[in-house]
XYZ file of C-alpha atoms in Angstrom:
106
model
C 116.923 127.839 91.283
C 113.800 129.520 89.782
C 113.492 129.781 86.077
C 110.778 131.625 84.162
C 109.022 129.411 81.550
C 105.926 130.368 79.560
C 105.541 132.764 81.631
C 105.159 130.535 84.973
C 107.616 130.157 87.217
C 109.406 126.881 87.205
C 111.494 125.603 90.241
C 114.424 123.573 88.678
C 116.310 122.680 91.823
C 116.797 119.234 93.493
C 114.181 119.112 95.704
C 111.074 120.302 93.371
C 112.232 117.167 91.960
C 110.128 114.075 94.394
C 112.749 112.208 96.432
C 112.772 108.029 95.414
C 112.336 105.996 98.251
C 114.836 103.635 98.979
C 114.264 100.338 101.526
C 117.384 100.206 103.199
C 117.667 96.225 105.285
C 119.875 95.664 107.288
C 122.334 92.186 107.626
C 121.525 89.129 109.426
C 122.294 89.326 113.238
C 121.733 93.611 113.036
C 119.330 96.103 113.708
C 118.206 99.031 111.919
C 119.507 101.387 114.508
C 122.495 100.726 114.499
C 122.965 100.085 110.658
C 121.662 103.404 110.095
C 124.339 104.997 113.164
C 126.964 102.943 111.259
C 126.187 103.473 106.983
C 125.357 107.712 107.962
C 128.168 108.984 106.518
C 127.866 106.645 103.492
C 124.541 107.448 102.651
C 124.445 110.993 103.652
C 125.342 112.108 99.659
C 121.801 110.260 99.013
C 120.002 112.851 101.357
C 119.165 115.092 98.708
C 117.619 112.704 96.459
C 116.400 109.713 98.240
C 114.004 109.364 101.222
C 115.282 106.450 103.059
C 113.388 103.713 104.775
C 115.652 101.578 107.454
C 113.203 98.856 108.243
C 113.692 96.612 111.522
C 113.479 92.439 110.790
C 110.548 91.103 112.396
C 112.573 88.219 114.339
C 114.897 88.746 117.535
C 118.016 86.670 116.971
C 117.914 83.888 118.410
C 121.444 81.546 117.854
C 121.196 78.168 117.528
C 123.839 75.617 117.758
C 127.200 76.314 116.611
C 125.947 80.051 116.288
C 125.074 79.917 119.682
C 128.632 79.404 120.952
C 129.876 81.660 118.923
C 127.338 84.241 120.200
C 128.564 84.248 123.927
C 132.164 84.303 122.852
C 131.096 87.184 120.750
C 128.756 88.832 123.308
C 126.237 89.201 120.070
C 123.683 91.914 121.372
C 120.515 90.976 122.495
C 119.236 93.062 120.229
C 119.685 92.341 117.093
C 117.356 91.143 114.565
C 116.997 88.540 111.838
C 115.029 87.842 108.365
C 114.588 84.583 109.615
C 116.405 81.438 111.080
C 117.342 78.813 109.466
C 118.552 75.123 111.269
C 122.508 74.105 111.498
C 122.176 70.896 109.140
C 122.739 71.805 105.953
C 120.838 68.517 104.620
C 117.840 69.559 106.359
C 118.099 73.446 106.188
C 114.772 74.769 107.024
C 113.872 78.744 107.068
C 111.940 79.784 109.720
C 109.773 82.637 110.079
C 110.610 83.968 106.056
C 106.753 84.273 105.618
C 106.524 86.399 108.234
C 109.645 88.305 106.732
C 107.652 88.417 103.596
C 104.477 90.206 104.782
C 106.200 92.378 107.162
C 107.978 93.727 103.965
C 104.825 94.620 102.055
């Protein structure tokens, strides 16, 4: 819609209006391809307003341990991506690779 004030002429619809950017991550074990395929409908309402950003992890998946079983009984795709990894013992639980996460954010 254009609207007439002080004698300019104003345009009052949605997309005079700048679109907020939105960084959309996807889960552990993903990858932004196919979160995007799969959240499309969800997120199509958000088109009008928001410019969208589906950013990749920096890490292929790589199962360890127990995960790793699980995996192959799965058939987990190759892939898929992760934040980081972390290790199995919950005593000892390490990150690995979140630094890296952290700067391929920014």
């Amino acid at each position: 819609q254009k609207t007439v004030a002080a004698g300019m002429v104003v345009d009052t619809s949605v997309s005079a209006v700048p679109k907020t950017r939105v960084l959309v991550l996807h889960s552990n074990r993903q990858n932004s391809q196919d979160f995007k395929k799969r959240t499309r409908a969800a997120l199509q309402p958000l088109a009008e307003i928001a410019e969208l950003h589906f950013l990749e992890a920096p890490h292929a998946y790589t199962p360890m341990g127990e995960a790793e079983e699980q995996s192959a009984q799965l058939g987990v795709a190759a892939k898929n991506r992760c934040w980081w990894n972390s290790t199995d013992d919950p005593a000892t639980m390490r990150y690995v690779g979140f630094d890296k996460t952290l700067e391929h954010i920014e």
